[in-house]
């Protein structure tokens, strides 16, 4: 079983494997942890050499593998095991799909959430954020929470997972149901422009230069921890660094636009085409994504378990490691409006098209339509029509 990550990940995966091995006598799993930056190349090399792992962790690049038949479809194995993906995982149950087949079972899955500084909100007399907030509510709060050249209302949305959430909230899509790019649709343009205007028109988000003035390697997560911004949208991973800070904070579900939509982060477990033990591998995956094993993920503060039963459990809502009250229910509430990211085989090329063409736009401002028209043309050359 190959996974990526650090010490906490290795500890958590091994604990879950130990539980599985203790549940039966026939199957043993050897865990191989690979640094994240080396993971995809290492696993691709293993598969190319005919020695792919039985079980492998995958994420947004899942269909880089499935489109090359490097991992196997899991629908029949899931049906034979009586695994109901929607019941166990909700909307993300079939996230890791390609051409109507499921290629990975969700393992970790936490929505992007809003971190907010309660002390700043109280001082400004602003009500705390919630899922019923609109863009207008969010911007009004950001403006009240901004103190020029000292404090900003929001950390910004320059990362795809942040501003794509706005695009989908606005009724837009990056890739439509037919597999065609729609990056320059009016809905996406409006969302990207709003995200950018928060910095360059309204001044409620720090500019790149202002972030640089705060210190080296400064961005949304460290700026929030340093009390430079009142709100930040990011994932579960920011919680650990905030447990011992000397200000009051909490988390809430993301606000909405014309509709509720938010991106989620996570990973799934797949089976490589080289596995000679596919049925045994799926038996292990089934166990590792069921409630008992998934509870280990939150016990170790590793991530948000994909299993909805665990997300709604007391162990998740009031974790033993929490040194302060945290509204962990924000994750479960958000799971009902997670949008399905287009995990196309050309995922890496698509992200490069956005990164290559939006750097100056985020740093200096500009016209979203002009940038997205350029990106749309690029996407039309790299994305193959759906079969």
Coordinates of C-alpha atoms in Angstrom, one line a residue:
X1 CA 0.0 0.0 0.0
X2 CA 1.6 3.3 -1.1
X3 CA 0.6 6.6 0.5
X4 CA 2.2 10.1 0.7
X5 CA 2.8 12.3 3.7
X6 CA 4.8 12.7 6.9
X7 CA 5.0 11.2 10.4
X8 CA 1.4 11.7 11.4
X9 CA 0.2 10.1 8.1
X10 CA 2.5 7.1 8.5
X11 CA 1.4 6.6 12.1
X12 CA -2.3 6.9 11.2
X13 CA -2.2 4.6 8.1
X14 CA -0.2 2.0 10.1
X15 CA -2.7 2.1 13.0
X16 CA -5.5 1.5 10.6
X17 CA -3.7 -1.4 8.8
X18 CA -3.0 -2.9 12.3
X19 CA -6.8 -2.9 13.0
X20 CA -7.5 -4.5 9.6
X21 CA -4.8 -7.2 10.1
X22 CA -6.2 -7.9 13.6
X23 CA -9.7 -8.4 12.1
X24 CA -8.7 -11.4 10.0
X25 CA -5.9 -13.9 9.6
X26 CA -5.2 -14.1 5.9
X27 CA -4.1 -10.7 4.6
X28 CA -1.0 -8.7 5.6
X29 CA -0.3 -5.2 4.2
X30 CA 3.1 -3.6 3.8
X31 CA 2.9 0.2 4.0
X32 CA 5.2 2.3 1.9
X33 CA 5.2 6.1 2.6
X34 CA 6.6 8.3 -0.2
X35 CA 7.2 12.0 0.0
X36 CA 4.4 13.9 -1.7
X37 CA 6.6 15.7 -4.3
X38 CA 8.0 12.3 -5.4
X39 CA 4.8 10.3 -5.1
X40 CA 3.2 10.4 -8.6
X41 CA 6.5 9.8 -10.4
X42 CA 7.5 7.0 -8.1
X43 CA 4.1 5.2 -8.4
X44 CA 4.0 5.7 -12.2
X45 CA 7.5 4.1 -12.4
X46 CA 6.3 1.2 -10.3
X47 CA 3.3 0.6 -12.6
X48 CA 5.3 1.0 -15.7
X49 CA 7.7 -1.7 -14.5
X50 CA 4.8 -4.1 -13.8
X51 CA 5.2 -3.8 -10.0
X52 CA 2.4 -1.4 -9.1
X53 CA 1.1 -1.4 -5.5
X54 CA -2.0 -3.4 -4.6
X55 CA -3.5 -0.4 -2.9
X56 CA -2.5 3.2 -3.7
X57 CA -3.5 6.6 -2.5
X58 CA -4.8 8.9 -5.2
X59 CA -6.3 12.4 -5.3
X60 CA -7.0 15.0 -8.0
X61 CA -4.7 13.1 -10.4
X62 CA -6.8 9.9 -10.1
X63 CA -7.8 10.0 -13.8
X64 CA -4.2 10.5 -14.9
X65 CA -4.0 6.8 -13.8
X66 CA -7.5 5.6 -14.8
X67 CA -7.4 7.1 -18.4
X68 CA -4.2 5.0 -18.9
X69 CA -5.8 1.8 -17.4
X70 CA -3.2 1.9 -14.7
X71 CA -5.8 1.4 -12.0
X72 CA -8.8 -0.9 -12.1
X73 CA -12.6 0.0 -11.9
X74 CA -14.0 -0.9 -8.5
X75 CA -17.8 -0.9 -9.2
X76 CA -18.2 -4.7 -9.2
X77 CA -16.0 -5.2 -6.2
X78 CA -18.0 -2.6 -4.3
X79 CA -21.3 -4.2 -5.3
X80 CA -20.0 -7.7 -4.3
X81 CA -19.0 -6.2 -0.9
X82 CA -22.4 -4.5 -0.5
X83 CA -20.6 -1.1 -0.2
X84 CA -23.1 1.7 -0.8
X85 CA -20.8 4.7 -1.7
X86 CA -23.4 7.4 -1.3
X87 CA -24.6 6.0 2.1
X88 CA -21.0 5.8 3.5
X89 CA -19.6 9.0 1.9
X90 CA -22.4 11.2 0.7
X91 CA -21.8 13.4 -2.5
X92 CA -18.1 12.5 -2.7
X93 CA -18.9 8.8 -2.9
X94 CA -18.4 8.7 -6.7
X95 CA -15.9 11.6 -6.9
X96 CA -13.1 9.4 -8.1
X97 CA -14.8 8.3 -11.3
X98 CA -14.0 8.2 -15.0
X99 CA -16.4 7.4 -17.8
X100 CA -19.1 6.2 -15.4
X101 CA -16.8 3.8 -13.5
X102 CA -15.5 4.3 -10.0
X103 CA -11.7 4.0 -9.7
X104 CA -11.1 4.9 -6.0
X105 CA -13.0 4.8 -2.7
X106 CA -13.0 8.0 -0.7
X107 CA -10.7 7.9 2.3
X108 CA -10.1 11.5 3.4
X109 CA -12.5 14.3 2.5
X110 CA -12.8 17.7 4.2
X111 CA -14.5 20.7 2.8
X112 CA -12.9 24.1 2.6
X113 CA -14.1 26.0 5.6
X114 CA -14.0 29.6 7.0
X115 CA -11.6 30.3 9.8
X116 CA -12.5 33.5 11.6
X117 CA -10.9 35.6 14.4
X118 CA -13.7 36.0 17.0
X119 CA -11.9 38.8 18.8
X120 CA -11.7 40.9 15.6
X121 CA -15.3 40.2 14.8
X122 CA -16.4 41.2 18.3
X123 CA -14.3 44.4 18.3
X124 CA -15.9 45.4 14.9
X125 CA -19.4 44.4 16.0
X126 CA -19.8 42.0 13.1
X127 CA -21.8 38.8 13.5
X128 CA -19.9 35.5 13.0
X129 CA -20.0 33.9 9.5
X130 CA -22.4 31.1 8.6
X131 CA -23.5 29.1 5.6
X132 CA -26.4 31.5 5.0
X133 CA -24.1 34.4 4.3
X134 CA -24.1 35.7 0.7
X135 CA -21.2 37.3 -1.2
X136 CA -22.6 40.6 -0.2
X137 CA -22.7 39.6 3.5
X138 CA -19.1 38.3 3.3
X139 CA -17.8 41.5 1.6
X140 CA -19.7 43.8 4.0
X141 CA -18.0 41.9 6.9
X142 CA -14.6 42.1 5.2
X143 CA -15.0 45.9 4.8
X144 CA -15.9 46.4 8.5
X145 CA -13.0 44.2 9.6
X146 CA -10.4 45.9 7.6
X147 CA -8.1 48.5 9.2
X148 CA -6.0 50.1 6.4
X149 CA -2.3 48.9 6.4
X150 CA -2.9 47.1 9.6
X151 CA -5.6 44.4 9.4
X152 CA -7.5 42.9 6.5
X153 CA -11.0 41.3 6.4
X154 CA -10.0 38.3 4.3
X155 CA -6.9 36.4 3.3
X156 CA -7.9 36.1 -0.4
X157 CA -8.8 33.5 -2.9
X158 CA -5.9 33.1 -5.3
X159 CA -5.8 29.3 -5.0
X160 CA -7.9 27.3 -7.4
X161 CA -9.8 25.6 -4.6
X162 CA -10.8 28.9 -3.2
X163 CA -12.0 30.8 -6.3
X164 CA -13.4 27.8 -8.0
X165 CA -15.8 27.6 -5.0
X166 CA -17.0 31.1 -5.9
X167 CA -17.4 30.1 -9.6
X168 CA -19.6 27.1 -8.7
X169 CA -21.5 29.2 -6.2
X170 CA -22.2 31.5 -9.1
X171 CA -23.6 28.7 -11.2
X172 CA -20.4 28.3 -13.2
X173 CA -18.4 25.3 -14.1
X174 CA -14.7 24.9 -15.1
X175 CA -15.6 21.8 -17.2
X176 CA -19.2 21.1 -18.2
X177 CA -21.1 17.8 -18.1
X178 CA -19.9 17.0 -21.6
X179 CA -16.3 17.3 -20.6
X180 CA -15.8 20.6 -22.4
X181 CA -14.0 23.6 -20.8
X182 CA -16.2 26.5 -19.9
X183 CA -13.6 28.6 -18.0
X184 CA -14.6 31.9 -19.7
X185 CA -18.4 31.6 -19.1
X186 CA -20.0 34.8 -17.6
X187 CA -20.6 33.0 -14.3
X188 CA -16.9 32.1 -13.9
X189 CA -15.7 35.5 -15.1
X190 CA -17.9 37.3 -12.6
X191 CA -16.6 35.0 -9.7
X192 CA -13.0 35.4 -10.6
X193 CA -13.4 39.2 -11.0
X194 CA -15.0 39.5 -7.6
X195 CA -12.3 37.4 -6.0
X196 CA -9.6 39.7 -7.5
X197 CA -11.5 42.9 -6.8
X198 CA -11.5 42.1 -3.1
X199 CA -7.8 42.9 -3.2
X200 CA -7.3 45.5 -6.0
X201 CA -10.6 47.4 -5.9
X202 CA -12.0 47.0 -2.3
X203 CA -8.7 46.6 -0.4
X204 CA -10.1 44.0 2.0
X205 CA -7.5 41.4 1.1
X206 CA -3.7 42.0 1.3
X207 CA -1.8 42.5 -2.0
X208 CA 1.3 40.4 -2.7
X209 CA 3.5 43.3 -1.6
X210 CA 1.6 43.6 1.7
X211 CA 1.9 39.9 2.4
X212 CA 5.6 40.2 1.7
X213 CA 5.9 43.1 4.2
X214 CA 4.4 40.8 6.9
X215 CA 7.3 38.4 6.6
X216 CA 8.8 35.6 4.4
X217 CA 6.6 32.8 3.0
X218 CA 3.5 34.7 4.2
X219 CA 0.1 33.6 2.9
X220 CA -3.4 33.1 4.2
X221 CA -2.8 30.4 6.9
X222 CA 0.2 32.1 8.6
X223 CA -1.4 35.6 8.2
X224 CA -4.5 34.4 10.0
X225 CA -2.4 32.9 12.8
X226 CA -0.5 36.2 13.0
X227 CA -3.8 38.1 13.4
X228 CA -3.3 40.0 10.2
X229 CA -6.5 38.8 8.5
X230 CA -9.9 38.3 10.2
X231 CA -11.0 35.4 7.9
X232 CA -9.3 32.7 5.9
X233 CA -10.7 29.9 3.8
X234 CA -8.6 26.8 3.9
X235 CA -8.7 23.1 4.9
X236 CA -8.6 21.1 8.1
X237 CA -4.8 21.2 8.2
X238 CA -4.7 24.7 9.6
X239 CA -6.3 23.7 12.9
X240 CA -3.2 22.1 14.4
X241 CA -1.2 25.4 14.2
X242 CA -4.0 27.3 15.9
X243 CA -4.7 25.2 19.0
X244 CA -2.2 27.2 21.2
X245 CA -2.6 30.7 19.8
X246 CA -3.6 33.5 22.3
X247 CA -6.7 34.7 20.5
X248 CA -10.2 33.4 20.1
X249 CA -11.1 31.8 16.8
X250 CA -13.5 29.3 15.3
X251 CA -14.6 27.8 12.0
X252 CA -17.8 27.9 10.0
X253 CA -19.1 26.6 6.6
X254 CA -18.3 28.7 3.5
X255 CA -20.7 31.4 2.5
X256 CA -22.8 31.0 -0.7
X257 CA -23.5 32.8 -3.9
X258 CA -26.6 32.0 -6.1
X259 CA -26.2 28.6 -4.6
X260 CA -24.2 26.7 -2.0
X261 CA -21.0 25.1 -3.3
X262 CA -17.6 24.5 -1.8
X263 CA -14.5 22.5 -2.8
X264 CA -13.3 19.6 -0.8
X265 CA -9.8 18.2 -0.2
X266 CA -9.1 14.6 0.2
X267 CA -7.8 11.4 -1.3
X268 CA -9.1 7.9 -2.2
X269 CA -7.7 4.4 -2.3
X270 CA -7.3 2.7 -5.6
X271 CA -6.0 -0.7 -6.9
X272 CA -3.3 -0.8 -9.5
X273 CA -3.7 -3.0 -12.6
X274 CA -0.6 -5.0 -11.4
X275 CA -2.3 -6.2 -8.3
X276 CA -2.6 -10.0 -8.2
X277 CA -4.8 -9.7 -5.1
X278 CA -7.5 -7.3 -6.2
X279 CA -10.3 -9.0 -4.1
X280 CA -8.1 -9.0 -1.0
X281 CA -7.1 -5.4 -1.7
X282 CA -10.7 -4.3 -1.9
X283 CA -11.5 -6.1 1.3
X284 CA -8.8 -4.0 3.0
X285 CA -10.1 -0.8 1.4
X286 CA -13.6 -1.6 2.5
X287 CA -12.4 -2.0 6.1
X288 CA -10.1 1.0 6.0
X289 CA -12.9 3.3 4.9
X290 CA -15.5 1.9 7.4
X291 CA -16.1 3.6 10.7
X292 CA -13.7 1.8 13.1
X293 CA -10.6 2.5 11.0
X294 CA -11.7 6.0 9.9
X295 CA -12.0 7.0 13.5
X296 CA -8.2 6.8 13.7
X297 CA -7.8 9.7 11.2
X298 CA -9.5 12.2 13.5
X299 CA -8.0 10.7 16.7
X300 CA -4.6 11.5 15.4
X301 CA -5.7 14.9 14.0
X302 CA -4.5 13.8 10.6
X303 CA -7.5 14.9 8.5
X304 CA -11.2 14.8 8.0
X305 CA -12.4 11.2 7.5
X306 CA -14.5 10.7 4.4
X307 CA -16.9 8.4 6.3
X308 CA -20.0 10.4 7.2
X309 CA -20.8 8.3 10.3
X310 CA -17.4 9.3 11.7
X311 CA -17.8 13.0 10.7
X312 CA -21.0 13.0 12.7
X313 CA -19.6 11.1 15.7
X314 CA -18.8 12.6 19.1
X315 CA -15.1 11.6 18.6
X316 CA -15.0 14.0 15.6
X317 CA -17.3 16.7 16.9
X318 CA -15.3 16.9 20.2
X319 CA -11.9 15.5 19.5
X320 CA -9.7 14.6 22.5
X321 CA -6.8 16.7 21.2
X322 CA -8.8 19.9 20.9
X323 CA -7.4 22.4 23.5
X324 CA -10.4 24.7 22.8
X325 CA -13.9 24.6 21.5
X326 CA -14.0 24.2 17.7
X327 CA -17.1 24.0 15.6
X328 CA -16.2 20.7 14.0
X329 CA -19.8 20.3 12.8
X330 CA -18.9 22.8 10.1
X331 CA -17.3 19.9 8.1
X332 CA -20.4 17.7 8.2
X333 CA -22.6 20.7 7.4
X334 CA -20.4 21.5 4.4
X335 CA -20.4 18.0 3.1
X336 CA -24.0 18.4 1.7
X337 CA -22.9 21.2 -0.7
X338 CA -19.4 20.0 -1.8
X339 CA -19.2 20.4 -5.6
X340 CA -17.7 17.7 -7.7
X341 CA -14.4 18.9 -9.0
X342 CA -13.6 17.9 -12.7
X343 CA -10.9 15.4 -12.1
X344 CA -10.1 15.1 -15.8
X345 CA -7.1 13.1 -17.1
X346 CA -5.5 16.4 -18.1
X347 CA -5.8 17.7 -14.5
X348 CA -2.1 18.7 -14.3
X349 CA -2.1 20.5 -17.6
X350 CA -5.3 22.3 -16.7
X351 CA -3.9 23.6 -13.5
X352 CA -0.8 24.7 -15.3
X353 CA -2.9 26.7 -17.7
X354 CA -4.5 28.6 -14.8
X355 CA -1.2 29.1 -12.9
X356 CA 0.7 30.3 -16.0
X357 CA -1.9 32.9 -16.9
X358 CA -3.2 34.2 -13.5
X359 CA 0.0 35.1 -11.7
X360 CA 0.2 38.8 -12.8
X361 CA -3.6 39.1 -12.5
X362 CA -3.6 38.1 -8.8
X363 CA -0.5 40.3 -8.1
X364 CA -1.5 43.4 -10.0
X365 CA -5.3 43.1 -10.7
X366 CA -6.8 43.2 -14.2
X367 CA -9.7 42.0 -16.3
X368 CA -10.9 38.5 -15.5
X369 CA -12.5 38.0 -18.9
X370 CA -9.3 38.7 -20.8
X371 CA -7.4 36.2 -18.7
X372 CA -10.1 33.5 -18.9
X373 CA -10.4 33.9 -22.6
X374 CA -6.7 33.1 -22.9
X375 CA -7.1 30.2 -20.6
X376 CA -10.1 28.9 -22.4
X377 CA -8.3 28.7 -25.7
X378 CA -5.4 26.8 -24.0
X379 CA -7.8 24.4 -22.4
X380 CA -9.5 23.7 -25.7
X381 CA -6.2 22.5 -27.0
X382 CA -5.2 20.2 -24.1
X383 CA -8.6 18.7 -23.1
X384 CA -9.7 15.8 -25.2
X385 CA -13.4 15.6 -26.0
X386 CA -15.3 13.1 -23.8
X387 CA -15.8 9.8 -25.5

